[in-house]
C-alpha cells in the first residue's frame, strides 16, 4: 500500500498481536493497520506538522470504527472470546477452527478496506494544508522517546508515527498508548523480524511465545512475549485496565479534546513514566 518496507517497524508491532501481547485489547489488525495509514501519509505529515497528524488520526479513528462495526468489536477478546493467558483459552482458539479462520477473514477484510480507502497512495509531500507547529503530547511517542533516551534502543520513524495510538488508537478508547509504547519499544530489540525469517521459524516463534504466556520459566532466552507479559501484567495492576477509555473515564471527541485532557492528566503521566522505566529495565536485561 505504501510502496516502502521498514523491517524495524514490523518487528516492533509483532508484540501487538492478540490485543497487545495477547491481552485481548485492541486487535493487532487494527493497531497494525493504523500504523500503515500513517505510513501512507508520512510525507504529508512531515509537510503539515500537527495539522497533518490531526487529519491522519481522524482517518485512523474511522478505520477503528469501521472494524468494530463490521466485526462486532475492535478488541481481540470481543471477537474471539479467548483468554490467551489460560491453557483452556488457547486450546479453544487453536483447536476451534472458526476462531482462527475468523481472524484470517478479518485480516482479509481489513486489507481490502485499507486498499480501497488508502490506494492509490495518499503520501504526497507536495500536498500542503497549512503547517501548524506547537506542542502536542502523544502517549506512545513519549514512552518510545523515554526508552530511547534510557537505553539507546529506538526508531525515530516509529516515534514520529506513533501518534496514531493516541486515545486508545485513533481516539477509539482501546489499548492505552503508553502500553503500546512500552511493548513496541521492547520489540524493537526482541521482536520477530518476520521479513528475515522462514515461514516455519515464524510459526515456531509464534508457538513459543504463546506457550510462554502460560509458564513462569520461559522457553528461549530472548523471547518477546515473555518479556511483554511482564509489562502487561504490571500495567494492569497499576492502571486497572488496558483500555484508554476505562483508565481516563472519558471518550474523546477529537484531537483538541484529547490534547486538552492529556496535558493535565497526572495519572496518564505516571503511567507513561512507569511504561518507560519498566520497558527500559527489560531492554537493559536483554541488551
PDB file of C-alpha atoms in Angstrom, residues 37-49 52 122-128:
ATOM      1  CA  UNK A  37      -2.331   4.532   7.411  1.00  0.00           C
ATOM      2  CA  UNK A  38       0.250   6.842   8.994  1.00  0.00           C
ATOM      3  CA  UNK A  39       2.970   5.387   6.782  1.00  0.00           C
ATOM      4  CA  UNK A  40       0.817   6.074   3.759  1.00  0.00           C
ATOM      5  CA  UNK A  41       0.648   9.752   4.725  1.00  0.00           C
ATOM      6  CA  UNK A  42       4.188  10.109   6.042  1.00  0.00           C
ATOM      7  CA  UNK A  43       5.307  12.864   3.660  1.00  0.00           C
ATOM      8  CA  UNK A  44       2.073  14.768   4.166  1.00  0.00           C
ATOM      9  CA  UNK A  45       2.556  14.598   7.934  1.00  0.00           C
ATOM     10  CA  UNK A  46       6.096  15.934   7.565  1.00  0.00           C
ATOM     11  CA  UNK A  47       4.853  18.780   5.360  1.00  0.00           C
ATOM     12  CA  UNK A  48       1.910  19.792   7.550  1.00  0.00           C
ATOM     13  CA  UNK A  49       3.024  19.109  11.108  1.00  0.00           C
ATOM     14  CA  UNK A  52      -1.221  16.506   9.150  1.00  0.00           C
ATOM     15  CA  UNK A 122      -2.018   9.486  -0.497  1.00  0.00           C
ATOM     16  CA  UNK A 123       1.590  10.002   0.565  1.00  0.00           C
ATOM     17  CA  UNK A 124       2.222  13.289  -1.242  1.00  0.00           C
ATOM     18  CA  UNK A 125       4.718  15.739   0.232  1.00  0.00           C
ATOM     19  CA  UNK A 126       3.522  18.482  -2.131  1.00  0.00           C
ATOM     20  CA  UNK A 127       0.021  18.401  -0.676  1.00  0.00           C
ATOM     21  CA  UNK A 128       0.124  21.156   1.929  1.00  0.00           C
TER      22      UNK A 128
END
